[in-house]
PDB file of C-alpha atoms and ligand atoms in Angstrom:
ATOM      1  CA  UNK A  11       9.692 121.823 156.600  1.00  0.00           C
ATOM      2  CA  UNK A  12       9.362 121.757 152.473  1.00  0.00           C
ATOM      3  CA  UNK A  13      10.172 118.692 150.410  1.00  0.00           C
ATOM      4  CA  UNK A  14       8.534 116.140 148.298  1.00  0.00           C
ATOM      5  CA  UNK A  15       6.101 114.577 151.095  1.00  0.00           C
ATOM      6  CA  UNK A  16       5.610 117.611 151.991  1.00  0.00           C
ATOM      7  CA  UNK A  17       1.556 117.506 152.156  1.00  0.00           C
ATOM      8  CA  UNK A  18      -0.594 120.827 152.100  1.00  0.00           C
ATOM      9  CA  UNK A  19      -3.940 121.088 152.847  1.00  0.00           C
ATOM     10  CA  UNK A  20      -4.346 124.384 149.664  1.00  0.00           C
ATOM     11  CA  UNK A  21      -2.464 123.816 146.094  1.00  0.00           C
ATOM     12  CA  UNK A  22       0.549 124.818 146.090  1.00  0.00           C
ATOM     13  CA  UNK A  23       3.623 125.805 143.433  1.00  0.00           C
ATOM     14  CA  UNK A  24       5.862 122.393 143.334  1.00  0.00           C
ATOM     15  CA  UNK A  25      10.017 123.007 140.968  1.00  0.00           C
ATOM     16  CA  UNK A  26       9.872 119.473 138.821  1.00  0.00           C
ATOM     17  CA  UNK A  27      13.230 118.564 140.003  1.00  0.00           C
ATOM     18  CA  UNK A  28      14.426 116.680 136.629  1.00  0.00           C
ATOM     19  CA  UNK A  29      12.759 119.634 133.863  1.00  0.00           C
ATOM     20  CA  UNK A  30      12.618 122.756 136.035  1.00  0.00           C
ATOM     21  CA  UNK A  31       8.792 123.013 134.958  1.00  0.00           C
ATOM     22  CA  UNK A  32       6.973 124.903 137.784  1.00  0.00           C
ATOM     23  CA  UNK A  33       3.507 124.091 138.304  1.00  0.00           C
ATOM     24  CA  UNK A  34       1.103 124.074 140.771  1.00  0.00           C
ATOM     25  CA  UNK A  35      -0.400 120.639 142.557  1.00  0.00           C
ATOM     26  CA  UNK A  36      -3.287 119.984 144.550  1.00  0.00           C
ATOM     27  CA  UNK A  37      -3.386 118.675 147.777  1.00  0.00           C
ATOM     28  CA  UNK A  38      -2.543 115.005 147.416  1.00  0.00           C
ATOM     29  CA  UNK A  39      -5.398 111.659 148.830  1.00  0.00           C
ATOM     30  CA  UNK A  40      -3.398 108.815 150.996  1.00  0.00           C
ATOM     31  CA  UNK A  41      -1.298 106.795 147.834  1.00  0.00           C
ATOM     32  CA  UNK A  42      -1.885 109.284 145.797  1.00  0.00           C
ATOM     33  CA  UNK A  43       1.747 110.835 143.474  1.00  0.00           C
ATOM     34  CA  UNK A  44       1.896 114.170 142.009  1.00  0.00           C
ATOM     35  CA  UNK A  45       3.621 113.598 138.364  1.00  0.00           C
ATOM     36  CA  UNK A  46       5.286 116.148 136.632  1.00  0.00           C
ATOM     37  CA  UNK A  47       2.622 117.257 133.549  1.00  0.00           C
ATOM     38  CA  UNK A  48       5.606 116.974 131.207  1.00  0.00           C
ATOM     39  CA  UNK A  49       8.053 114.286 131.737  1.00  0.00           C
ATOM     40  CA  UNK A  50       6.483 112.853 134.533  1.00  0.00           C
ATOM     41  CA  UNK A  51       8.163 112.268 137.338  1.00  0.00           C
ATOM     42  CA  UNK A  52       7.197 112.232 140.500  1.00  0.00           C
ATOM     43  CA  UNK A  53       6.224 115.330 142.448  1.00  0.00           C
ATOM     44  CA  UNK A  54       4.793 114.169 145.532  1.00  0.00           C
ATOM     45  CA  UNK A  55       3.546 111.099 146.844  1.00  0.00           C
ATOM     46  CA  UNK A  56       1.859 111.220 150.254  1.00  0.00           C
ATOM     47  CA  UNK A  57       1.797 108.127 151.699  1.00  0.00           C
ATOM     48  CA  UNK A  58      -0.267 104.769 152.151  1.00  0.00           C
ATOM     49  CA  UNK A  59      -1.859 104.211 155.770  1.00  0.00           C
ATOM     50  CA  UNK A  60       1.940 105.621 157.735  1.00  0.00           C
ATOM     51  CA  UNK A  61      -0.608 106.705 160.614  1.00  0.00           C
ATOM     52  CA  UNK A  62      -1.845 102.854 160.619  1.00  0.00           C
ATOM     53  CA  UNK A  63       1.684 101.741 161.173  1.00  0.00           C
ATOM     54  CA  UNK A  64       3.295 103.998 162.767  1.00  0.00           C
ATOM     55  CA  UNK A  65       0.371 103.149 166.121  1.00  0.00           C
ATOM     56  CA  UNK A  66       0.266  99.670 166.004  1.00  0.00           C
ATOM     57  CA  UNK A  67       4.292  99.689 165.838  1.00  0.00           C
ATOM     58  CA  UNK A  68       4.450 102.495 168.968  1.00  0.00           C
ATOM     59  CA  UNK A  69       1.285  99.677 170.718  1.00  0.00           C
ATOM     60  CA  UNK A  70       4.628  96.572 169.819  1.00  0.00           C
ATOM     61  CA  UNK A  71       6.367  99.517 170.898  1.00  0.00           C
ATOM     62  CA  UNK A  72       5.017  99.124 174.332  1.00  0.00           C
ATOM     63  CA  UNK A  73       4.857  95.494 175.141  1.00  0.00           C
ATOM     64  CA  UNK A  74       8.138  95.201 174.134  1.00  0.00           C
ATOM     65  CA  UNK A  75       8.958  97.935 176.993  1.00  0.00           C
ATOM     66  CA  UNK A  76       6.859  96.239 178.836  1.00  0.00           C
ATOM     67  CA  UNK A  77       8.083  93.007 178.415  1.00  0.00           C
ATOM     68  CA  UNK A  78      12.118  94.864 179.020  1.00  0.00           C
ATOM     69  CA  UNK A  79      11.053  95.701 182.452  1.00  0.00           C
ATOM     70  CA  UNK A  80       9.077  92.917 184.076  1.00  0.00           C
ATOM     71  CA  UNK A  81      11.712  90.387 182.439  1.00  0.00           C
ATOM     72  CA  UNK A  82      15.540  89.909 183.948  1.00  0.00           C
ATOM     73  CA  UNK A  83      18.406  91.901 180.938  1.00  0.00           C
ATOM     74  CA  UNK A  84      20.924  89.425 182.742  1.00  0.00           C
ATOM     75  CA  UNK A  85      21.820  86.518 184.718  1.00  0.00           C
ATOM     76  CA  UNK A  86      25.363  86.496 186.470  1.00  0.00           C
ATOM     77  CA  UNK A  87      26.926  83.119 187.747  1.00  0.00           C
ATOM     78  CA  UNK A  88      29.702  83.026 190.387  1.00  0.00           C
ATOM     79  CA  UNK A  89      30.877  80.179 192.456  1.00  0.00           C
ATOM     80  CA  UNK A  90      27.721  78.971 192.521  1.00  0.00           C
ATOM     81  CA  UNK A  91      25.742  82.194 193.103  1.00  0.00           C
ATOM     82  CA  UNK A  92      23.352  83.517 190.617  1.00  0.00           C
ATOM     83  CA  UNK A  93      21.666  87.245 190.265  1.00  0.00           C
ATOM     84  CA  UNK A  94      19.341  88.320 188.009  1.00  0.00           C
ATOM     85  CA  UNK A  95      20.481  91.916 187.152  1.00  0.00           C
ATOM     86  CA  UNK A  96      16.612  93.763 185.189  1.00  0.00           C
ATOM     87  CA  UNK A  97      16.417  97.190 184.072  1.00  0.00           C
ATOM     88  CA  UNK A  98      15.114  98.816 187.949  1.00  0.00           C
ATOM     89  CA  UNK A  99      16.590  96.849 189.552  1.00  0.00           C
ATOM     90  CA  UNK A 100      20.389  98.067 188.206  1.00  0.00           C
ATOM     91  CA  UNK A 101      20.112 101.158 188.193  1.00  0.00           C
ATOM     92  CA  UNK A 102      18.335 100.492 192.024  1.00  0.00           C
ATOM     93  CA  UNK A 103      22.415  98.684 192.831  1.00  0.00           C
ATOM     94  CA  UNK A 104      23.717 101.543 191.315  1.00  0.00           C
ATOM     95  CA  UNK A 105      22.127 103.545 193.383  1.00  0.00           C
ATOM     96  CA  UNK A 106      23.453 101.137 196.747  1.00  0.00           C
ATOM     97  CA  UNK A 107      27.061 101.088 195.564  1.00  0.00           C
ATOM     98  CA  UNK A 108      27.392 105.073 195.568  1.00  0.00           C
ATOM     99  CA  UNK A 109      26.884 105.765 191.671  1.00  0.00           C
ATOM    100  CA  UNK A 110      23.694 108.662 192.328  1.00  0.00           C
ATOM    101  CA  UNK A 111      24.274 109.622 188.951  1.00  0.00           C
ATOM    102  CA  UNK A 112      24.811 107.245 187.354  1.00  0.00           C
ATOM    103  CA  UNK A 113      21.909 104.859 188.425  1.00  0.00           C
ATOM    104  CA  UNK A 114      20.016 109.136 187.569  1.00  0.00           C
ATOM    105  CA  UNK A 115      21.381 108.228 184.106  1.00  0.00           C
ATOM    106  CA  UNK A 116      19.924 104.047 183.793  1.00  0.00           C
ATOM    107  CA  UNK A 117      16.684 105.184 185.707  1.00  0.00           C
ATOM    108  CA  UNK A 118      15.831 108.431 183.634  1.00  0.00           C
ATOM    109  CA  UNK A 119      16.873 107.194 179.594  1.00  0.00           C
ATOM    110  CA  UNK A 120      15.972 103.412 179.518  1.00  0.00           C
ATOM    111  CA  UNK A 121      12.330 103.380 181.967  1.00  0.00           C
ATOM    112  CA  UNK A 122      10.987 106.688 182.707  1.00  0.00           C
ATOM    113  CA  UNK A 123      12.147 108.266 179.096  1.00  0.00           C
ATOM    114  CA  UNK A 124      11.255 105.258 177.366  1.00  0.00           C
ATOM    115  CA  UNK A 125       8.098 105.077 178.917  1.00  0.00           C
ATOM    116  CA  UNK A 126       6.623 108.907 178.750  1.00  0.00           C
ATOM    117  CA  UNK A 127       7.662 108.865 175.389  1.00  0.00           C
ATOM    118  CA  UNK A 128       5.956 106.028 174.320  1.00  0.00           C
ATOM    119  CA  UNK A 129       2.903 106.402 176.470  1.00  0.00           C
ATOM    120  CA  UNK A 130       2.463 109.512 174.732  1.00  0.00           C
ATOM    121  CA  UNK A 131       3.225 108.955 170.792  1.00  0.00           C
ATOM    122  CA  UNK A 132       0.424 106.180 171.412  1.00  0.00           C
ATOM    123  CA  UNK A 133      -1.567 109.094 172.506  1.00  0.00           C
ATOM    124  CA  UNK A 134       0.178 111.132 169.749  1.00  0.00           C
ATOM    125  CA  UNK A 135      -0.715 108.668 167.061  1.00  0.00           C
ATOM    126  CA  UNK A 136      -4.554 108.080 168.618  1.00  0.00           C
ATOM    127  CA  UNK A 137      -5.494 110.973 168.955  1.00  0.00           C
ATOM    128  CA  UNK A 138      -4.900 111.654 165.509  1.00  0.00           C
ATOM    129  CA  UNK A 139      -6.508 107.982 164.708  1.00  0.00           C
ATOM    130  CA  UNK A 140      -9.358 108.249 166.874  1.00  0.00           C
ATOM    131  CA  UNK A 141     -10.018 112.048 165.527  1.00  0.00           C
ATOM    132  CA  UNK A 142      -9.560 112.991 168.419  1.00  0.00           C
ATOM    133  CA  UNK A 143      -8.826 116.526 169.333  1.00  0.00           C
ATOM    134  CA  UNK A 144      -6.892 118.461 172.178  1.00  0.00           C
ATOM    135  CA  UNK A 145      -4.943 121.402 172.669  1.00  0.00           C
ATOM    136  CA  UNK A 146      -1.772 118.486 174.085  1.00  0.00           C
ATOM    137  CA  UNK A 147      -1.449 116.862 170.758  1.00  0.00           C
ATOM    138  CA  UNK A 148       1.347 119.478 168.835  1.00  0.00           C
ATOM    139  CA  UNK A 149       2.890 120.151 171.701  1.00  0.00           C
ATOM    140  CA  UNK A 150       3.833 117.276 172.962  1.00  0.00           C
ATOM    141  CA  UNK A 151       4.376 115.974 169.542  1.00  0.00           C
ATOM    142  CA  UNK A 152       7.066 118.415 168.465  1.00  0.00           C
ATOM    143  CA  UNK A 153       8.690 117.809 171.797  1.00  0.00           C
ATOM    144  CA  UNK A 154       9.304 114.116 170.939  1.00  0.00           C
ATOM    145  CA  UNK A 155      10.473 115.039 167.787  1.00  0.00           C
ATOM    146  CA  UNK A 156      13.206 117.418 169.263  1.00  0.00           C
ATOM    147  CA  UNK A 157      14.647 114.428 171.938  1.00  0.00           C
ATOM    148  CA  UNK A 158      16.529 111.601 170.741  1.00  0.00           C
ATOM    149  CA  UNK A 159      15.267 109.175 173.328  1.00  0.00           C
ATOM    150  CA  UNK A 160      16.309 106.499 170.888  1.00  0.00           C
ATOM    151  CA  UNK A 161      19.564 106.957 170.792  1.00  0.00           C
ATOM    152  CA  UNK A 162      20.079 106.551 174.359  1.00  0.00           C
ATOM    153  CA  UNK A 163      18.542 103.803 174.675  1.00  0.00           C
ATOM    154  CA  UNK A 164      20.653 102.640 171.562  1.00  0.00           C
ATOM    155  CA  UNK A 165      23.784 103.713 173.271  1.00  0.00           C
ATOM    156  CA  UNK A 166      22.979 101.662 176.580  1.00  0.00           C
ATOM    157  CA  UNK A 167      21.618  98.616 174.927  1.00  0.00           C
ATOM    158  CA  UNK A 168      25.952  99.163 173.507  1.00  0.00           C
ATOM    159  CA  UNK A 169      26.987  99.201 177.123  1.00  0.00           C
ATOM    160  CA  UNK A 170      25.707  96.218 178.508  1.00  0.00           C
ATOM    161  CA  UNK A 171      26.731  94.098 175.408  1.00  0.00           C
ATOM    162  CA  UNK A 172      30.615  96.109 175.933  1.00  0.00           C
ATOM    163  CA  UNK A 173      29.719  95.128 179.694  1.00  0.00           C
ATOM    164  CA  UNK A 174      28.836  91.250 179.495  1.00  0.00           C
ATOM    165  CA  UNK A 175      32.216  90.793 177.160  1.00  0.00           C
ATOM    166  CA  UNK A 176      34.271  92.269 180.544  1.00  0.00           C
ATOM    167  CA  UNK A 177      32.724  90.599 182.870  1.00  0.00           C
ATOM    168  CA  UNK A 178      32.726  87.228 180.621  1.00  0.00           C
ATOM    169  CA  UNK A 179      36.111  86.238 182.551  1.00  0.00           C
ATOM    170  CA  UNK A 180      34.630  86.958 185.807  1.00  0.00           C
ATOM    171  CA  UNK A 181      30.946  85.494 185.713  1.00  0.00           C
ATOM    172  CA  UNK A 182      29.014  82.933 183.433  1.00  0.00           C
ATOM    173  CA  UNK A 183      26.794  85.264 181.904  1.00  0.00           C
ATOM    174  CA  UNK A 184      22.972  84.714 181.047  1.00  0.00           C
ATOM    175  CA  UNK A 185      21.511  86.568 178.517  1.00  0.00           C
ATOM    176  CA  UNK A 186      17.806  87.263 180.005  1.00  0.00           C
ATOM    177  CA  UNK A 187      14.394  88.264 177.916  1.00  0.00           C
ATOM    178  CA  UNK A 188      14.549  91.225 178.675  1.00  0.00           C
ATOM    179  CA  UNK A 189      17.433  91.869 176.810  1.00  0.00           C
ATOM    180  CA  UNK A 190      16.183  90.220 173.946  1.00  0.00           C
ATOM    181  CA  UNK A 191      12.675  92.587 173.390  1.00  0.00           C
ATOM    182  CA  UNK A 192      14.829  95.250 174.604  1.00  0.00           C
ATOM    183  CA  UNK A 193      17.320  94.249 171.460  1.00  0.00           C
ATOM    184  CA  UNK A 194      13.961  94.332 169.416  1.00  0.00           C
ATOM    185  CA  UNK A 195      12.641  97.458 171.122  1.00  0.00           C
ATOM    186  CA  UNK A 196      15.385  99.031 169.401  1.00  0.00           C
ATOM    187  CA  UNK A 197      14.540  98.699 166.030  1.00  0.00           C
ATOM    188  CA  UNK A 198      10.887  98.693 166.747  1.00  0.00           C
ATOM    189  CA  UNK A 199      11.380 102.031 166.888  1.00  0.00           C
ATOM    190  CA  UNK A 200      14.240 103.149 164.524  1.00  0.00           C
ATOM    191  CA  UNK A 201      10.751 101.925 161.718  1.00  0.00           C
ATOM    192  CA  UNK A 202       8.567 104.250 163.357  1.00  0.00           C
ATOM    193  CA  UNK A 203      10.480 107.143 162.682  1.00  0.00           C
ATOM    194  CA  UNK A 204      11.371 106.088 159.435  1.00  0.00           C
ATOM    195  CA  UNK A 205       7.858 105.084 158.622  1.00  0.00           C
ATOM    196  CA  UNK A 206       5.963 108.199 160.762  1.00  0.00           C
ATOM    197  CA  UNK A 207       4.933 111.396 158.950  1.00  0.00           C
ATOM    198  CA  UNK A 208       4.801 114.020 160.778  1.00  0.00           C
ATOM    199  CA  UNK A 209       2.539 115.598 158.204  1.00  0.00           C
ATOM    200  CA  UNK A 210      -0.369 113.447 159.198  1.00  0.00           C
ATOM    201  CA  UNK A 211       0.074 114.669 162.924  1.00  0.00           C
ATOM    202  CA  UNK A 212       0.247 118.787 161.601  1.00  0.00           C
ATOM    203  CA  UNK A 213      -2.452 118.194 158.761  1.00  0.00           C
ATOM    204  CA  UNK A 214      -5.186 116.582 161.436  1.00  0.00           C
ATOM    205  CA  UNK A 215      -3.671 119.277 163.681  1.00  0.00           C
ATOM    206  CA  UNK A 216      -4.426 122.222 161.280  1.00  0.00           C
ATOM    207  CA  UNK A 217      -7.976 120.573 159.924  1.00  0.00           C
ATOM    208  CA  UNK A 218      -8.957 120.773 163.913  1.00  0.00           C
ATOM    209  CA  UNK A 219      -7.771 123.820 164.938  1.00  0.00           C
TER     210      UNK A 219
HETATM  211 ZN1   ZN B 317       9.288 117.433 134.651  1.00  0.00          ZN
END
């Protein structure tokens, strides 16, 4: 928990990584940096606008997620017949051909879980942004941080590409809009996890409860 980028509301002791001098530093405001009084190396930095950027990325994620579900992922063309496959129809099709477990797995990892996670993230970040307080923010955020939903999406995307390559001999495969938005979603979510500063949320919790 304690680290160079950790923000705090009280004065804390920090040891300089370069000259080992121990010194007390005050809570930092956004964009401010605390430097060692002896050697001027950076002791702590408060990232600027990480909350705004994270919220914008989460909202972009929701739009991309909706596109991913509204449009076909792939179109298969064989023998003059074209078949559009969306995330939901893939899941239903798996159920139809007696693969209930796989069907549920696809449904949970590509639709339900990402939907709930994105909604939860927007709820948490939006609440912090608006200064709104709720007892749910902490538990939801802790849960979001403990699950690796985005990792699942990456695996799924890889599986689609592999399946596409394998089916390539049997049918003509046309990538759908959803495949691109899905790909963009994976990138946006990676950006989100690198931009997000969890202390923005914890600090909000500390000051409002
Ligand atoms: Zn120093």
